[in-house]
Short mmCIF file of C-alpha atoms (C1' of nucleotides) in Angstrom, two decimals:
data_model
loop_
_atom_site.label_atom_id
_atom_site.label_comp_id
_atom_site.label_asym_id
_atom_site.label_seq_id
_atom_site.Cartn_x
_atom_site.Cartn_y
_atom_site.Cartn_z
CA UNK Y 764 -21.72 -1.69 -22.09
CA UNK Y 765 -21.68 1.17 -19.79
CA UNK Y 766 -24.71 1.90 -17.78
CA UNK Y 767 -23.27 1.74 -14.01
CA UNK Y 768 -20.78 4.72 -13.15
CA UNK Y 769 -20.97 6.63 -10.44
CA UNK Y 770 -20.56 10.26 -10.70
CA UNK Y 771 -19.51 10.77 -7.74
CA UNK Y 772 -16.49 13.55 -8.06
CA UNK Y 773 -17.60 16.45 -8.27
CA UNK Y 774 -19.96 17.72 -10.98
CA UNK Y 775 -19.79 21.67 -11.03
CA UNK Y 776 -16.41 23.17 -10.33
CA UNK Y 777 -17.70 25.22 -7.02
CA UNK Y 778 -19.83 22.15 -5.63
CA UNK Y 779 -16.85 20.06 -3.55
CA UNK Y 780 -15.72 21.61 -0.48
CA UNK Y 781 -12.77 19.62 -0.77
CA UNK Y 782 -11.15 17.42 2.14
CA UNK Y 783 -9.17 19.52 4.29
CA UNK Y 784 -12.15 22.73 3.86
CA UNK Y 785 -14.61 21.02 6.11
CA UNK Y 786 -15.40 17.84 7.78
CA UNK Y 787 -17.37 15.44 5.01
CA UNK Y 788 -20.70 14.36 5.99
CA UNK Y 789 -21.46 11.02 5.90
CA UNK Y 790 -22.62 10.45 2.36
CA UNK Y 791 -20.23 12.49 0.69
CA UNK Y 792 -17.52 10.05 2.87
CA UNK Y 793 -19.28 7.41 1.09
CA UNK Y 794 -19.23 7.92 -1.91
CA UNK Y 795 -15.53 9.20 -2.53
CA UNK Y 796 -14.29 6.21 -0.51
CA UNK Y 797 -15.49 3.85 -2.92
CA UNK Y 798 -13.31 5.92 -5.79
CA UNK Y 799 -10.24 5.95 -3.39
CA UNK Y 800 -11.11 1.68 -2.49
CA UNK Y 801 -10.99 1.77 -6.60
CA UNK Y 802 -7.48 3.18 -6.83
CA UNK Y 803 -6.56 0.82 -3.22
CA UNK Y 804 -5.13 -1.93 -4.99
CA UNK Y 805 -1.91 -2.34 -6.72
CA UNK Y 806 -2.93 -4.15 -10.02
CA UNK Y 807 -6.05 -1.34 -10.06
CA UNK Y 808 -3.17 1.26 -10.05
CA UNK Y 809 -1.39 0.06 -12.82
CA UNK Y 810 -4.22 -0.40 -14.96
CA UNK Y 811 -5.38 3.21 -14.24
CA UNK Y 812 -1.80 4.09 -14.82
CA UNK Y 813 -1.93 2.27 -18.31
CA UNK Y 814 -5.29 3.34 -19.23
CA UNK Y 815 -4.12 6.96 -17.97
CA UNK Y 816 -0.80 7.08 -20.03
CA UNK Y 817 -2.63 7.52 -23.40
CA UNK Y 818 -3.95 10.96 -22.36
CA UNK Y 819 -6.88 12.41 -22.54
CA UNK Y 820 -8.93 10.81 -25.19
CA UNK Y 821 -6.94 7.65 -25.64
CA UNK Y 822 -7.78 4.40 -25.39
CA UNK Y 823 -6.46 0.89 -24.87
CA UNK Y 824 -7.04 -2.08 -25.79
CA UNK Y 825 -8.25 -5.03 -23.21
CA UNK Y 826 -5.68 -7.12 -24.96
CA UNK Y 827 -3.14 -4.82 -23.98
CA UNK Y 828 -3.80 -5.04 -20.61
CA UNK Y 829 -4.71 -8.40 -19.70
CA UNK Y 830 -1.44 -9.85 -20.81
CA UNK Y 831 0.75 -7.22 -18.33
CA UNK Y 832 -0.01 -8.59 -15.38
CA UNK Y 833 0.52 -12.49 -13.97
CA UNK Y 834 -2.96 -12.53 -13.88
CA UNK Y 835 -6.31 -14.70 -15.22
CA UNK Y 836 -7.84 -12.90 -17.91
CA UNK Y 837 -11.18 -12.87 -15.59
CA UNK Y 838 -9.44 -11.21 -12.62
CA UNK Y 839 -8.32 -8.55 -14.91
CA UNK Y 840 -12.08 -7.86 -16.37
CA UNK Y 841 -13.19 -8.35 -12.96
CA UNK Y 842 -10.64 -5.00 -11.89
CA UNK Y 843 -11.90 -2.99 -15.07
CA UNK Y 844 -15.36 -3.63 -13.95
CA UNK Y 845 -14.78 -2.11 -10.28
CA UNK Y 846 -12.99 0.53 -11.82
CA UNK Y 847 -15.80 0.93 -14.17
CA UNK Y 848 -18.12 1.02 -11.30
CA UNK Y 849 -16.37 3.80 -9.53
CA UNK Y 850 -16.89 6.10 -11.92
CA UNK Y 851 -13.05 6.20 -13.24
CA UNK Y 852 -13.41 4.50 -16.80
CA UNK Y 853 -15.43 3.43 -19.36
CA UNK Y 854 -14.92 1.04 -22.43
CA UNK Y 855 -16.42 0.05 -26.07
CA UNK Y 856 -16.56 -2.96 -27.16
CA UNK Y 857 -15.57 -2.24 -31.03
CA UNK Y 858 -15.52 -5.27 -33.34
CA UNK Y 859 -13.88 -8.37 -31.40
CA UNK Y 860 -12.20 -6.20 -28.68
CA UNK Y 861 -13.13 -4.04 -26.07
CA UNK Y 862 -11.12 -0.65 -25.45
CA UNK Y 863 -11.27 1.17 -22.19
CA UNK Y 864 -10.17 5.06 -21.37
CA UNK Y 865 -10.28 7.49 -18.87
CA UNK Y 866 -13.59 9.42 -18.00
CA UNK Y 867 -12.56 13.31 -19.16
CA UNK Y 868 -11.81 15.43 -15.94
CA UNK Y 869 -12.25 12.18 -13.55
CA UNK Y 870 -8.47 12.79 -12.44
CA UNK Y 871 -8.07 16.41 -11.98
CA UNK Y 872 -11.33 16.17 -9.50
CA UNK Y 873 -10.06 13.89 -7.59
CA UNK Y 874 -6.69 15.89 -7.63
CA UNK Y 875 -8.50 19.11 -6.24
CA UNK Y 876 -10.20 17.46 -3.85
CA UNK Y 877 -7.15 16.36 -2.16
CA UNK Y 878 -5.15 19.62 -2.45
CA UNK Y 879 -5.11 21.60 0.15
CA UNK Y 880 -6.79 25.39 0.06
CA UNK Y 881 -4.79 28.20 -1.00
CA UNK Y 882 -3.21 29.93 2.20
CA UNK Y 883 -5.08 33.44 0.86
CA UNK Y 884 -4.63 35.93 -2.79
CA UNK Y 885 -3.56 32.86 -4.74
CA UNK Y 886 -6.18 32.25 -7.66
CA UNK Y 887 -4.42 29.59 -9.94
CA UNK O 14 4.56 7.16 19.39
CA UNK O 15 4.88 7.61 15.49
CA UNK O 16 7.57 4.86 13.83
CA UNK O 17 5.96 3.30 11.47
CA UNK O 18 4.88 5.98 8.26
CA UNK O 19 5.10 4.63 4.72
CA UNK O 20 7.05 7.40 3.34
CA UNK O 21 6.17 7.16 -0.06
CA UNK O 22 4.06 9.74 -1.80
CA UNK O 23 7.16 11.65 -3.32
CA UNK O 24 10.21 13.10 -1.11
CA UNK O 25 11.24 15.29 -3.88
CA UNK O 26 9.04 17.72 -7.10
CA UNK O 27 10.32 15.89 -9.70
CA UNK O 28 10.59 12.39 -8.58
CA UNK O 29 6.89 11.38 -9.35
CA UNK O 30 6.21 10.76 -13.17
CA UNK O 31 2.32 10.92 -11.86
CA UNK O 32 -0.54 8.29 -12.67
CA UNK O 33 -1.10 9.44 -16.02
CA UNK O 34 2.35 10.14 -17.58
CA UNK O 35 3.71 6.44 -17.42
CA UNK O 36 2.52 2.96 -16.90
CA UNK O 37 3.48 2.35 -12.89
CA UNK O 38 5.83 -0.02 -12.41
CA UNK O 39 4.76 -3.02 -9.75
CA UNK O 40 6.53 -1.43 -6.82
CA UNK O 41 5.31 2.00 -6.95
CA UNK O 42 2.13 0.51 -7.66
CA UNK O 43 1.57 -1.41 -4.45
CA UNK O 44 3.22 1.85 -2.30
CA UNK O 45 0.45 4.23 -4.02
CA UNK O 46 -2.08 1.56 -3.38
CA UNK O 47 -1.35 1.39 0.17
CA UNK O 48 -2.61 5.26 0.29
CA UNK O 49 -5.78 5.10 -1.22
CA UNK O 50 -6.49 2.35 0.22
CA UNK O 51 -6.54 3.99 3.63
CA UNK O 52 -8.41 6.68 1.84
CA UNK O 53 -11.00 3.93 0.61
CA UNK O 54 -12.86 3.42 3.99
CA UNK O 55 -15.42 6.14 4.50
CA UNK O 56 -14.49 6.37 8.32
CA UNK O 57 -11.35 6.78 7.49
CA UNK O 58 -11.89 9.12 5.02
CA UNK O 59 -13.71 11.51 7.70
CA UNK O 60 -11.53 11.08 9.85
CA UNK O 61 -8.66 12.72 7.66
CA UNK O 62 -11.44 15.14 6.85
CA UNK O 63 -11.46 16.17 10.53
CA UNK O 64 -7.82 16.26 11.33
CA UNK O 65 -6.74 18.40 7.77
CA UNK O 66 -9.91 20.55 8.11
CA UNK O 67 -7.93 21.87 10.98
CA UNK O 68 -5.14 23.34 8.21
CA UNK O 69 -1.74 23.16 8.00
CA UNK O 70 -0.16 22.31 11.63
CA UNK O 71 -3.37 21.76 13.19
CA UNK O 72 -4.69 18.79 15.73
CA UNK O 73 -7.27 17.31 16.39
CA UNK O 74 -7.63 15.20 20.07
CA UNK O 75 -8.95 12.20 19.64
CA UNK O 76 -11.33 12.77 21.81
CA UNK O 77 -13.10 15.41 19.68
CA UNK O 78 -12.78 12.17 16.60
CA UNK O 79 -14.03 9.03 18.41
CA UNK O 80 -17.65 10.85 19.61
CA UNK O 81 -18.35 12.32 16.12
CA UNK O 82 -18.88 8.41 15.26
CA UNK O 83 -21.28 5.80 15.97
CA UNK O 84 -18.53 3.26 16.47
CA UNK O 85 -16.45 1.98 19.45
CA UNK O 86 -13.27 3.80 20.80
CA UNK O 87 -11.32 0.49 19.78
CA UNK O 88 -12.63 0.53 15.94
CA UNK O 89 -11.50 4.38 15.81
CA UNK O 90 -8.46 4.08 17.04
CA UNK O 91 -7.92 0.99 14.80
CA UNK O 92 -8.60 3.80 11.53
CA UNK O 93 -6.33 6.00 13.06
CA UNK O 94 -3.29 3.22 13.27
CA UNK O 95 -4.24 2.56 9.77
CA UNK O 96 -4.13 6.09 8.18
CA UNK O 97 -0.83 6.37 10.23
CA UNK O 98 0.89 3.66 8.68
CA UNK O 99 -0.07 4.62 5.23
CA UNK O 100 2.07 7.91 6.30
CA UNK O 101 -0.61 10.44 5.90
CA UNK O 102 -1.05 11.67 9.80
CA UNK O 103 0.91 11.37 12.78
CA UNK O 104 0.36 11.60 16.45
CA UNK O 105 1.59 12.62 19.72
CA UNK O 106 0.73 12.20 23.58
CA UNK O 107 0.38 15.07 25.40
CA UNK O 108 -0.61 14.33 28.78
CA UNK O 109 -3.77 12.18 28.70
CA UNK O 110 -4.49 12.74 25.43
CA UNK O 111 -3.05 11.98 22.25
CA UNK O 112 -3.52 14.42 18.99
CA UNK O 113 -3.57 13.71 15.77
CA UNK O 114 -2.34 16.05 12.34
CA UNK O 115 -2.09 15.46 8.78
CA UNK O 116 1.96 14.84 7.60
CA UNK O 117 2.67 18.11 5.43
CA UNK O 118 2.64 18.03 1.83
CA UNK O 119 1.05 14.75 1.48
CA UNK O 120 -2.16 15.40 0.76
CA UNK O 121 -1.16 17.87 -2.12
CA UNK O 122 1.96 15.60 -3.27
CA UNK O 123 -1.20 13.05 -3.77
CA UNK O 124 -3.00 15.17 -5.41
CA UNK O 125 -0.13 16.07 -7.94
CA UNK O 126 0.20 12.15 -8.82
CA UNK O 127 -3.42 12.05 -9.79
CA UNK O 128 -3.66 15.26 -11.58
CA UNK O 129 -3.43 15.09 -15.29
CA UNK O 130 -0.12 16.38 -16.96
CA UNK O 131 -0.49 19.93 -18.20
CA UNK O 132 -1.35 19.99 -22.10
CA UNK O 133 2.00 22.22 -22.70
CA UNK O 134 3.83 25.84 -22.12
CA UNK O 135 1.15 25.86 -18.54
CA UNK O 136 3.13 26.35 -15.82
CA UNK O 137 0.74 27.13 -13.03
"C1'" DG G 1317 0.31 3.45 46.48
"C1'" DG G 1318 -4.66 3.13 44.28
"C1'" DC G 1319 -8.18 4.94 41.35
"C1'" DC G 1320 -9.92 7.11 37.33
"C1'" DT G 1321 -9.89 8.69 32.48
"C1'" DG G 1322 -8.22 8.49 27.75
"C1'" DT G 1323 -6.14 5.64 24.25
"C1'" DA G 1324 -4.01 1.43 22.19
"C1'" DT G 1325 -3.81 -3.57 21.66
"C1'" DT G 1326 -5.65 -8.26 21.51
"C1'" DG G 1327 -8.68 -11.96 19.99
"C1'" DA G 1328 -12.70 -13.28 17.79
"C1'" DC G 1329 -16.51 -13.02 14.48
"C1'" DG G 1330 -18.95 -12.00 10.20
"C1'" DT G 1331 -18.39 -9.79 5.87
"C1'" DT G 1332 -16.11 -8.34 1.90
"C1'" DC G 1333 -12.49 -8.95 -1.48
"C1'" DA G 1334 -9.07 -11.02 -4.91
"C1'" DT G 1335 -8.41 -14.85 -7.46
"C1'" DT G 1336 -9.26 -18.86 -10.29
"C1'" DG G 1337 -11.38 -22.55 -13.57
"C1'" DA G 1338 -15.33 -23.23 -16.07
"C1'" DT G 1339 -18.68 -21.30 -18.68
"C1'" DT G 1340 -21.05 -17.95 -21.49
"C1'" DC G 1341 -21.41 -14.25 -24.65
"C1'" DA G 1342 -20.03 -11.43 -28.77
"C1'" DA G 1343 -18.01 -10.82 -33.07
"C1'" DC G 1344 -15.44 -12.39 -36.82
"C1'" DC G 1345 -14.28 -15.89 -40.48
"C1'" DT G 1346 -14.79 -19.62 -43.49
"C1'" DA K 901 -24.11 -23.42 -39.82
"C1'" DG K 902 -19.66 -24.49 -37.26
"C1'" DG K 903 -15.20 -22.97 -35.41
"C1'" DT K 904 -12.17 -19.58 -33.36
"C1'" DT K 905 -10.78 -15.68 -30.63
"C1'" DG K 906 -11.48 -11.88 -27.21
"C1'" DA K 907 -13.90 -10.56 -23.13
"C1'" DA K 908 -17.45 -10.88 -19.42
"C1'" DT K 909 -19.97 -13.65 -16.03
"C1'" DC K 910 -20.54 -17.42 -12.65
"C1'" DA K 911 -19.40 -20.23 -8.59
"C1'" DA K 912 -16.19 -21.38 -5.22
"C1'" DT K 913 -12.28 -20.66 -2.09
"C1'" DG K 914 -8.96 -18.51 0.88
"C1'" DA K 915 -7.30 -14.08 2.52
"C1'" DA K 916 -8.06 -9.52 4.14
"C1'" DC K 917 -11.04 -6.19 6.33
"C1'" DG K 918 -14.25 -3.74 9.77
"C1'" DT K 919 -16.14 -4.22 14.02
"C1'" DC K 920 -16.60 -5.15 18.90
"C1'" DA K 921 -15.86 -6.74 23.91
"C1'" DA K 922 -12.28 -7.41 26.85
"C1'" DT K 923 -7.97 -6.17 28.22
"C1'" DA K 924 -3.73 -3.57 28.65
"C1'" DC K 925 -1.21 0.70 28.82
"C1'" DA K 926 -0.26 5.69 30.01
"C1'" DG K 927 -0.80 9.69 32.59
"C1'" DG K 928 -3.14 12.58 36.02
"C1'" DC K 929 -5.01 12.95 40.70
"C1'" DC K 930 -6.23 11.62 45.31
#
DNA sequence: GGCCTGTATTGACGTTCATTGATTCAACCT
DNA sequence: AGGTTGAATCAATGAACGTCAATACAGGCC
């Protein structure tokens, strides 16, 4: 039920330049636009948000999500799977329903990519 | 020459509740969305790569962007419109050429929505 | 003025994407 | 087994997107 992530953000702490430290080659580009075309689209976002909101190591429910939105239940399983794909979540299926969280970590990498490099002496 | 920003990634600290502490509601949703999805495009994304590599209040010509790609002038400047209007860079003429810089703040103010909520008594 | 260079806009084309109804699959319950 | 519910897949459609050639615009230079 979960065999097509994509591991894309940043493995090791020390391995991601980051996007303001230098220009990303081509393949890097790649790879972290398909995580940022994940989060592109509002009802994405909210589900994210949703899924996001139970903290780390929570869980919800598809049944909890599906009925949010003025949405077919298909288009909503079809957003879960791109944001599957990308890397951003993964689900269970436990019993008759399938619950989806937040891949540990997935966030804050994404997060330090973005931010922009300490002017100088500040170590966090 | 610059009119047309989005404006929405957070004017104030303490106005964002983040991706993770709340569900988003439908508006804020389709704002953040308009972000990333600029971000999810991987010209685009080296193209904001180039410009913030360049560090806070730094430019880039276009010039120096539109040969680092194997795409026409038109198609690069097209990016460029785009990541302008989803209010991460802006732009000014200066003569015959026009240069490009990252808006301050928004690339960290993005990477404060997206970054989990500190466990507790962490205040960076 | 006229010409040249750098950049933006327009219009068109092919591709990708979001959405849906219909169907299928998975698990539970008699 | 048959029936029911929750969720994923399929097939089709219309909209949005990325790209380019052609054109238009802006500023410098002769």
């Amino acid at each position: 039920m979960s065999k097509q992530e994509l591991e894309v953000i940043g493995q090791d702490a020390t391995c991601c330049p980051g996007l303001a430290a230098a220009p990303l080659d081509e393949d890097r580009a790649a790879d972290l636009a398909k995580v940022f075309k994940a989060l592109g689209d509002p009802v994405r976002l909210r589900l994210m948000s949703m899924i996001a909101s139970r903290g780390q190591g929570g869980e919800v429910c598809v049944c909890e999500l599906t009925p949010a939105f003025d949405l077919s239940q298909p288009t909503i399983s079809h957003h879960l799977k791109l944001l599957r794909q990308a890397g951003l979540i993964d689900c269970e299926r436990r019993g008759t329903w399938v619950y989806y969280w937040v891949l540990p970590g997935v966030l804050d990498k994404l997060a330090a990519f973005l931010s922009t490099p300490q002017p100088a002496g500040v170590t966090a």
